[in-house]
CSV table of C-alpha atoms in Angstrom, one decimal:
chain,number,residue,atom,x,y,z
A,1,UNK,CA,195.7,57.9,212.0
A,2,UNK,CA,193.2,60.8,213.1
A,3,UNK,CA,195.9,63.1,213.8
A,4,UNK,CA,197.6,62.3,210.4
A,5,UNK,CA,194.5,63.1,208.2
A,6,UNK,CA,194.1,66.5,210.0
A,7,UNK,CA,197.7,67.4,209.7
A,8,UNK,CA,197.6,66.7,205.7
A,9,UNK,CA,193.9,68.2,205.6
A,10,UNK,CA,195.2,71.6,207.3
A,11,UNK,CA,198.8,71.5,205.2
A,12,UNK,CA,196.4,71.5,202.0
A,13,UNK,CA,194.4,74.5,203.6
A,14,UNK,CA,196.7,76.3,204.0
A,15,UNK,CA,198.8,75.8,201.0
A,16,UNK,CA,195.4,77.2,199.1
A,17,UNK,CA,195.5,79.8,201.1
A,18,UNK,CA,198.7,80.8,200.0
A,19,UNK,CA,197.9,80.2,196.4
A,20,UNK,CA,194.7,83.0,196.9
A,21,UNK,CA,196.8,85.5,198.2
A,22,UNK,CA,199.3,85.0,195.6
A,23,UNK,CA,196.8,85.7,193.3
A,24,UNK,CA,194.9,88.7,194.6
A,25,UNK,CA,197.8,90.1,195.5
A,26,UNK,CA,199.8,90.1,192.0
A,27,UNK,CA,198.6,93.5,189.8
A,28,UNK,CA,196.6,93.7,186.7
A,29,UNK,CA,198.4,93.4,183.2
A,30,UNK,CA,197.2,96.3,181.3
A,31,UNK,CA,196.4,95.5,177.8
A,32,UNK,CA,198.8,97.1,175.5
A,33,UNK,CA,197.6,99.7,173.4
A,34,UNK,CA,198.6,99.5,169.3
A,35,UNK,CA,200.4,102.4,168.1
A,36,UNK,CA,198.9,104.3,165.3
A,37,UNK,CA,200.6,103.6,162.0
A,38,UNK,CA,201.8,106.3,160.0
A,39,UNK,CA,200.0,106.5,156.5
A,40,UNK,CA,201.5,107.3,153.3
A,41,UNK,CA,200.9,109.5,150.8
A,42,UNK,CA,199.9,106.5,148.3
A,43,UNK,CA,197.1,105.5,151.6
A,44,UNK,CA,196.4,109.3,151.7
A,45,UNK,CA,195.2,109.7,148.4
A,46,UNK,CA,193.7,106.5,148.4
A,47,UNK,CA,191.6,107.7,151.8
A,48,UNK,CA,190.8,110.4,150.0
A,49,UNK,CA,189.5,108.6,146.6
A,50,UNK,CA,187.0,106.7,148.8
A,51,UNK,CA,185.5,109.6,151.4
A,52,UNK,CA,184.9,111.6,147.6
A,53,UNK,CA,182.8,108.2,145.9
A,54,UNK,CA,181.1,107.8,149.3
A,55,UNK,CA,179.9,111.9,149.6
A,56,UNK,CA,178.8,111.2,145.8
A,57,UNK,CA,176.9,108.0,146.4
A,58,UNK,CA,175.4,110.2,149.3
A,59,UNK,CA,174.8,113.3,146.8
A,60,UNK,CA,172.6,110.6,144.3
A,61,UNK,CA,170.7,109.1,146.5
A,62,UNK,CA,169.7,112.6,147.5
A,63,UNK,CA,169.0,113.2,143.9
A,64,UNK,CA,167.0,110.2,143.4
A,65,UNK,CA,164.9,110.7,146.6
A,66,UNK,CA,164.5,114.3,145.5
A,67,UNK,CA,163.6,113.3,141.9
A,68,UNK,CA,160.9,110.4,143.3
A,69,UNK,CA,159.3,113.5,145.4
A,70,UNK,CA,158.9,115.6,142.4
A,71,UNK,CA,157.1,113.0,140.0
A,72,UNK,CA,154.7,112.5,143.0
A,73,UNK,CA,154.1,116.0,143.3
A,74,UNK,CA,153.9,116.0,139.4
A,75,UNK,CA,151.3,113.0,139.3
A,76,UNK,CA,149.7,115.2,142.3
A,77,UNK,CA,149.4,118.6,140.0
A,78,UNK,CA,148.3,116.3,137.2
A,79,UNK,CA,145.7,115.4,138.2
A,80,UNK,CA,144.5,118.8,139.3
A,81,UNK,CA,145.1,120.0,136.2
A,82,UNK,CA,142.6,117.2,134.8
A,83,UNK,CA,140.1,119.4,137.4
A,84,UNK,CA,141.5,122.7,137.2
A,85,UNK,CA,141.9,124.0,133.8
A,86,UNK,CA,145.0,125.7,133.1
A,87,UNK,CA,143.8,128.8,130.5
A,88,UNK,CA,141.3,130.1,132.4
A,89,UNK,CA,142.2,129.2,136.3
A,90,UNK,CA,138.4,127.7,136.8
A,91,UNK,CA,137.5,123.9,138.4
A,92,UNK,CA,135.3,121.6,135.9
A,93,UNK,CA,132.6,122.0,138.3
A,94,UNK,CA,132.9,125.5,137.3
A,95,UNK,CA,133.2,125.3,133.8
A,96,UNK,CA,129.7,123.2,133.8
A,97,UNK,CA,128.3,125.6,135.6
A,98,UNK,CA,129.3,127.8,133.1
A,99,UNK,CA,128.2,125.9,130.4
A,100,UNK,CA,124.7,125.5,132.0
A,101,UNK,CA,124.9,129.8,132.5
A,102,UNK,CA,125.2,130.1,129.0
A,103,UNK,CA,122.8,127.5,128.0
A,104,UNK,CA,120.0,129.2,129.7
A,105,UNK,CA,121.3,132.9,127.6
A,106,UNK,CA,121.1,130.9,124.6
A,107,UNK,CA,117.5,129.8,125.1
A,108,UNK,CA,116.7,133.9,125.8
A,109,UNK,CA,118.7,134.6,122.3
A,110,UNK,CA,117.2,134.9,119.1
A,111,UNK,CA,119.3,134.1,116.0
A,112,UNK,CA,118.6,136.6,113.1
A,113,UNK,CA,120.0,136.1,109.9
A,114,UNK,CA,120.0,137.2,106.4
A,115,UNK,CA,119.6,141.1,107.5
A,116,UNK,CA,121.1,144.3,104.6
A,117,UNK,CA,123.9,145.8,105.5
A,118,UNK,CA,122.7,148.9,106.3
A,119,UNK,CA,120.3,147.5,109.9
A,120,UNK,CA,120.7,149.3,112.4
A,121,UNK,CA,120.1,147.9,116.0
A,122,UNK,CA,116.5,150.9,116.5
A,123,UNK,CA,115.5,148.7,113.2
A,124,UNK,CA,115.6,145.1,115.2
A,125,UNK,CA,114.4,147.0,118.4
A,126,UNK,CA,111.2,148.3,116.7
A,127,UNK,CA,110.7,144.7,115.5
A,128,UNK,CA,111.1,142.7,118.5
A,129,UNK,CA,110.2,145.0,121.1
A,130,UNK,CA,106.5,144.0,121.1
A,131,UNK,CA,107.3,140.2,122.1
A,132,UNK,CA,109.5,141.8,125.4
A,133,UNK,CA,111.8,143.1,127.1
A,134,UNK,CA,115.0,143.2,125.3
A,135,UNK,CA,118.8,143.1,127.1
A,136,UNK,CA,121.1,143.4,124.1
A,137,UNK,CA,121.3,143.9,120.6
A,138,UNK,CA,124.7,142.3,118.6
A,139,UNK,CA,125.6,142.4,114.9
A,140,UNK,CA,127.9,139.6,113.7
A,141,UNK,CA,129.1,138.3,110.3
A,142,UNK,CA,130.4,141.6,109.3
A,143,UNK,CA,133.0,141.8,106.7
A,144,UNK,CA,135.7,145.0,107.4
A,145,UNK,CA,136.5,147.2,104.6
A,146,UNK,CA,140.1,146.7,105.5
A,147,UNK,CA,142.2,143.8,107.1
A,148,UNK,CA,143.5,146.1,110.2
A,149,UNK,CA,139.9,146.8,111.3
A,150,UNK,CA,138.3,144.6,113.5
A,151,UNK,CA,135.0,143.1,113.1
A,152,UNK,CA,133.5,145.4,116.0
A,153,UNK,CA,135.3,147.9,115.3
A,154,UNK,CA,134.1,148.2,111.9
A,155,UNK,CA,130.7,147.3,112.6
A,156,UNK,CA,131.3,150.7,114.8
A,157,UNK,CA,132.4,153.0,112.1
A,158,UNK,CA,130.5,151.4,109.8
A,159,UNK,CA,133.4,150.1,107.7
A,160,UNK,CA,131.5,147.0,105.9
A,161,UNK,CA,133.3,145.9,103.0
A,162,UNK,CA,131.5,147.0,99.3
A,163,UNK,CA,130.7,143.4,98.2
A,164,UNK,CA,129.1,142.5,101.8
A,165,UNK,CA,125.8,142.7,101.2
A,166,UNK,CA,123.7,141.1,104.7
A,167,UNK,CA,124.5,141.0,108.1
A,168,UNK,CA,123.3,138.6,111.6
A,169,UNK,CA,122.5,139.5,114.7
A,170,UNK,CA,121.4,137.8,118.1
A,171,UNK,CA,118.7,139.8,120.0
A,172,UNK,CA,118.7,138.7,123.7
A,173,UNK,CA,115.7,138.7,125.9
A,174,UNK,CA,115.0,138.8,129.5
A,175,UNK,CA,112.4,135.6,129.3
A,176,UNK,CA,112.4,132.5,127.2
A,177,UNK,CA,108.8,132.8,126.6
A,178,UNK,CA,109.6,135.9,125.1
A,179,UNK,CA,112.1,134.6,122.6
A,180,UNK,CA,109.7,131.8,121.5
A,181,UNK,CA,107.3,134.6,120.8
A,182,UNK,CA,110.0,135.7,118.8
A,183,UNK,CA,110.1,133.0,116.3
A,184,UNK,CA,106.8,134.6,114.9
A,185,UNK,CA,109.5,136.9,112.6
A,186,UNK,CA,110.7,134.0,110.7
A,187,UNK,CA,110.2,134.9,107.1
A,188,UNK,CA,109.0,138.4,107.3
A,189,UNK,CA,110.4,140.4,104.7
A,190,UNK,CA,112.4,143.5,106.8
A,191,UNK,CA,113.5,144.8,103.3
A,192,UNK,CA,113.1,144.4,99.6
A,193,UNK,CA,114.9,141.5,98.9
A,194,UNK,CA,115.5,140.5,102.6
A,195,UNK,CA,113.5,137.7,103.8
A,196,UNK,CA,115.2,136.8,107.2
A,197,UNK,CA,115.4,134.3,109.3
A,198,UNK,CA,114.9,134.1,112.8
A,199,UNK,CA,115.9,130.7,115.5
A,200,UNK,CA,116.6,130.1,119.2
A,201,UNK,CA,120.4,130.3,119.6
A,202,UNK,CA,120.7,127.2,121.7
A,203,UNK,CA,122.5,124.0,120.1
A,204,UNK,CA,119.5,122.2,121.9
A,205,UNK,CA,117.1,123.4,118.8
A,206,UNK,CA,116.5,120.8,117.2
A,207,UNK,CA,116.5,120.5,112.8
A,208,UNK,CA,113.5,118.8,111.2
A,209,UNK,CA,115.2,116.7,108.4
A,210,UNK,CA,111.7,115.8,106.9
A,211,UNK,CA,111.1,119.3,105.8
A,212,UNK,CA,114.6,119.7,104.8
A,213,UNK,CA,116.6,119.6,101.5
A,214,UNK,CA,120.3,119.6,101.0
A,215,UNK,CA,121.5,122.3,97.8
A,216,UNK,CA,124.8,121.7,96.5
A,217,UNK,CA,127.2,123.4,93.8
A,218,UNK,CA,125.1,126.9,94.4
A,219,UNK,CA,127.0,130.0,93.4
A,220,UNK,CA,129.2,131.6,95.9
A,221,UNK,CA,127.3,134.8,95.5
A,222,UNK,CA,124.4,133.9,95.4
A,223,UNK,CA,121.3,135.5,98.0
A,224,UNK,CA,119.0,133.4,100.4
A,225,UNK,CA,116.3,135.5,98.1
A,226,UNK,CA,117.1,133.8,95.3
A,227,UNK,CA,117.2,129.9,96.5
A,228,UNK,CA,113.6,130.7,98.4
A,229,UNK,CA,112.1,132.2,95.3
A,230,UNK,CA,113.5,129.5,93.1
A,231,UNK,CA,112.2,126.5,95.8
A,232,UNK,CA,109.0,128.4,96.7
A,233,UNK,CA,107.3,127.2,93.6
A,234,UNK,CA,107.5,123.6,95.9
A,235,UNK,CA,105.4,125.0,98.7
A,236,UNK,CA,105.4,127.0,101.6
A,237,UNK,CA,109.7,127.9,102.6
A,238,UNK,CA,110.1,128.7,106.0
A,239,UNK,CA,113.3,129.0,105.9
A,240,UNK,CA,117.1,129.1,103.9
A,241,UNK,CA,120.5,129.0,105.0
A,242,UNK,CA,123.3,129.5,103.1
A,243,UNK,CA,126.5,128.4,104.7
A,244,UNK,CA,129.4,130.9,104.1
A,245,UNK,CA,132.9,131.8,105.1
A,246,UNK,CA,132.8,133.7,107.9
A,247,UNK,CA,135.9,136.2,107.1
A,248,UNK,CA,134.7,136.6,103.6
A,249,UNK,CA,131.3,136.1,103.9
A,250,UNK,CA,131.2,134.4,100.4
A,251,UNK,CA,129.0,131.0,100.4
A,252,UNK,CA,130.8,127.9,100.5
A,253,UNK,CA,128.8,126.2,97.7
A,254,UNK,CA,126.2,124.5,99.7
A,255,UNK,CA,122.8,125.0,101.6
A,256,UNK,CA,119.8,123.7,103.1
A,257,UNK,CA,116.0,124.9,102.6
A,258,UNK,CA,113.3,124.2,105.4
A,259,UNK,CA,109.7,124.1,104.1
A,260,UNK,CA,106.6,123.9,106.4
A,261,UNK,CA,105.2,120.4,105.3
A,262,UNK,CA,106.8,117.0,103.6
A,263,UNK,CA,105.0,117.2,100.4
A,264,UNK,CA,107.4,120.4,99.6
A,265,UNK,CA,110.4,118.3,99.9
A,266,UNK,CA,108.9,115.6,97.0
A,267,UNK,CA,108.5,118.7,94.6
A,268,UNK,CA,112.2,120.0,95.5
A,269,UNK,CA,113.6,116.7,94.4
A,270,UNK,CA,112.0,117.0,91.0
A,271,UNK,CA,114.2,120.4,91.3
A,272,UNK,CA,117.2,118.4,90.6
A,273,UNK,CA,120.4,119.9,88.3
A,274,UNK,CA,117.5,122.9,87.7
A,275,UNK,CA,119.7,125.9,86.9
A,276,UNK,CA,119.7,128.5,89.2
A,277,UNK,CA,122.3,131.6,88.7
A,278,UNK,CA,123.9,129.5,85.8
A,279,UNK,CA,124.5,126.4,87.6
A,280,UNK,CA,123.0,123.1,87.6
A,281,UNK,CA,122.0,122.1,91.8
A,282,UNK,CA,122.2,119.4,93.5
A,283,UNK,CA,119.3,118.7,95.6
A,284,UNK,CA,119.0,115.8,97.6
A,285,UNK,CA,117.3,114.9,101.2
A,286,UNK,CA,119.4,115.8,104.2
A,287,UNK,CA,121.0,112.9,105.8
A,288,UNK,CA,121.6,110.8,102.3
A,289,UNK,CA,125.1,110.7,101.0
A,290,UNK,CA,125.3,112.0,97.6
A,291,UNK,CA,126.2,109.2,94.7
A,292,UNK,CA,128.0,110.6,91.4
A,293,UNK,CA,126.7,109.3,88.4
A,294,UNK,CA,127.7,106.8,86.8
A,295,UNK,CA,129.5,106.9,83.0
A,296,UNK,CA,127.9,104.1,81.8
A,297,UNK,CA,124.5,103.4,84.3
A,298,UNK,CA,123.3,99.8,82.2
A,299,UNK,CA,126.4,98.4,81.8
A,300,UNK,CA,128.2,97.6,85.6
A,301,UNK,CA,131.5,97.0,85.7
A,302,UNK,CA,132.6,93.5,87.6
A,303,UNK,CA,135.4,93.2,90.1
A,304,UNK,CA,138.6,92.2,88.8
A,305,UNK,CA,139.0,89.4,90.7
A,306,UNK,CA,135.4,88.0,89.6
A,307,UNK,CA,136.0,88.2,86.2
A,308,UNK,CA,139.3,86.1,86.9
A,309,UNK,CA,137.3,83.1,88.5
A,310,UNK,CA,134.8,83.5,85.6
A,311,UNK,CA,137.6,83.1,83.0
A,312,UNK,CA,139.1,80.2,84.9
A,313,UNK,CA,136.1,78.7,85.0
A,314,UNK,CA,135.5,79.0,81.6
A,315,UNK,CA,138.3,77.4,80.5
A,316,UNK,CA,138.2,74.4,82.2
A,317,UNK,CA,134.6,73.0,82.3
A,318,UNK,CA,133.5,72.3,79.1
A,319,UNK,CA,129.7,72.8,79.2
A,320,UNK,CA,131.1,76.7,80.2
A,321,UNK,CA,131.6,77.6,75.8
A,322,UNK,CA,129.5,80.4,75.0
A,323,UNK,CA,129.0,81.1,71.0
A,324,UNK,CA,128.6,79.0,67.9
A,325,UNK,CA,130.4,75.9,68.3
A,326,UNK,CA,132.4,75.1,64.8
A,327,UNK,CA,132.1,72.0,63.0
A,328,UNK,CA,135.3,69.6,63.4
A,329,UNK,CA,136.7,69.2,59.6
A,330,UNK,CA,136.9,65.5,57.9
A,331,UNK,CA,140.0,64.3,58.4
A,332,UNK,CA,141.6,62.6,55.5
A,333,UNK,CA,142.6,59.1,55.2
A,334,UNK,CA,145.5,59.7,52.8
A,335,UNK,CA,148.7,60.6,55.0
A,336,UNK,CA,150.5,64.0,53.8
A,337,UNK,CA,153.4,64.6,52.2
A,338,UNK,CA,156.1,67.2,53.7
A,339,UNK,CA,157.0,69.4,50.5
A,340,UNK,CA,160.9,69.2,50.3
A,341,UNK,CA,162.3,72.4,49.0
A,342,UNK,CA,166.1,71.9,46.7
A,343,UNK,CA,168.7,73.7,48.6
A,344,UNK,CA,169.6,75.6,45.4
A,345,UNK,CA,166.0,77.3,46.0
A,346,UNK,CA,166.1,77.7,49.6
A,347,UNK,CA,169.4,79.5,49.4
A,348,UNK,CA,167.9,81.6,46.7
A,349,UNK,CA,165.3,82.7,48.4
A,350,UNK,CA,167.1,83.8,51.4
């Protein structure tokens, strides 16, 4: 029985033996390979439809990322354009630096106003030059003979316009202390007629309102001379500005008048629609808003809308009559008769 199971045990050996060999020994199949298909024209055109759409979907998102770069670097120059300013190229550190520069100038600069015509800048040298050193001299307010000259260029020649009849200048010192001396001008009279008036250029300066009054409907020609003597019989003026068109130099209807104490200002108001060069001012406090007059001051006139309720009212309460009440007639007993007219009449009398 031994022998037997060996025998069947080696027949199956070797019979997978054989099957091993058989299988090593048999070659690879190589995979075939698919032949390229031939396309048409229909596929062609087709092919070529689909690589154009894909090259443009490339080309816009190009665009769009190009686009989304720019509106950054927009946002990016916006906001140093909110710092730099574009006209003049400087930062706004720069500019307020600037603004402080000429801040300080202004508090050097002396405002002079109300000057003739004919001042010449030895006349306002000779006048300030006791208080200090002086760096500049400038004229402005000058009206040109003719519309092709500049104002500079006519306050060069000397081409004022006929009907021009005062000038301002700014006098610029080297110290501040000097240009509060200056302010001891104020009021001096530099020429017959010419009472002018001196102030720091800054915007700083400040205005007393309490010594002020405001002149309306003045003359268009009319002279700072001529509002200070008319006001002066109120006290002490220290100073009057009429405000005017700058390329005309006409006055623009209105003005202010400074006086040295409050009691002044009391006195002006009494000045009220006085006539001055033929017209009735208007003086009133500065800072009040100026009320027309009224047509008829006793009576006022009611609302619309409360007269409407009053009426409304009126009618129905009845304790609301105003006026005599009438006396209710006797009513009689006797019922009355409706008068009957003949036809014959009727028609007659149509």
């Amino acid at each position: 029985k031994e022998n037997k199971k060996r025998k069947r045990t080696e027949e199956v050996e070797k019979v997978s033996e054989d099957q091993g060999s058989s299988v090593i020994q048999e070659p690879p199949v190589k995979a075939k390979k698919p032949r390229k298909k031939e396309l048409s024209k229909a596929e062609k055109k087709l092919a070529n439809r689909e690589s154009a759409l894909e090259q443009a979907d490339e080309e816009e998102e190009q665009k769009l990322f190009q686009s989304k770069a720019k509106q950054k670097k927009g946002a990016s120059h916006a906001i140093t354009k909110s710092v730099v300013n574009s006209d003049t190229g400087t930062t706004v550190k720069q500019q307020q630096k600037k603004k402080v520069a000429d801040e300080t100038v202004n508090r050097r600069t002396v405002f002079v106003g109300n000057l003739p015509v004919n001042c010449t800048v030895q006349v306002l040298k000779s006048l300030f030059k006791g208080y200090g050193q002086i760096k500049s001299i400038r004229f402005r307010s000058l009206v040109p003979a003719e519309d092709t000259l500049s104002k500079k260029l006519a306050a060069i020649k000397h081409k004022v316009h006929p009907n021009a009849k005062f000038v301002n200048a700014y006098v610029v010192f080297k110290e501040e202390c000097d240009a509060i001396k200056a302010l001891n001008e104020n009021g001096t009279e530099i020429a017959s007629g010419f009472h002018i008036r001196v102030d720091i250029a800054s915007k700083n300066s400040s205005h007393d309102n309490k010594r002020s009054v405001f002149l309306g409907n003045l003359s268009y020609d009319i002279s700072d001379d001529a509002v200070r003597e008319h006001f002066s019989v109120c006290g002490g003026v220290v100073a009057v500005r009429i405000v005017r068109d700058r390329k005309t130099g006409l006055g623009k209807g209105f003005g202010y008048v400074l006086f040295e104490n409050t009691d002044a200002v009391h006195l002006a108001l009494k000045l009220n629609d006085s006539l001055l060069m033929g017209r009735k001012v208007r003086v009133k406090r500065c800072g009040e808003k100026w009320k027309a007059p009224q047509k008829s001051p006793n009576r006022s006139r009611a609302p619309k809308d409360s007269v409407d309720a009053t009426l409304k009212n009126k009618r129905c309460s009845n304790d609301s009559f105003v006026g005599e009440k009438a006396n209710p007639l006797k009513k009689s007993t006797k019922p009355k008769r409706l008068k009957t007219v003949p036809r014959n009449k009727a028609g007659k009398n149509d």
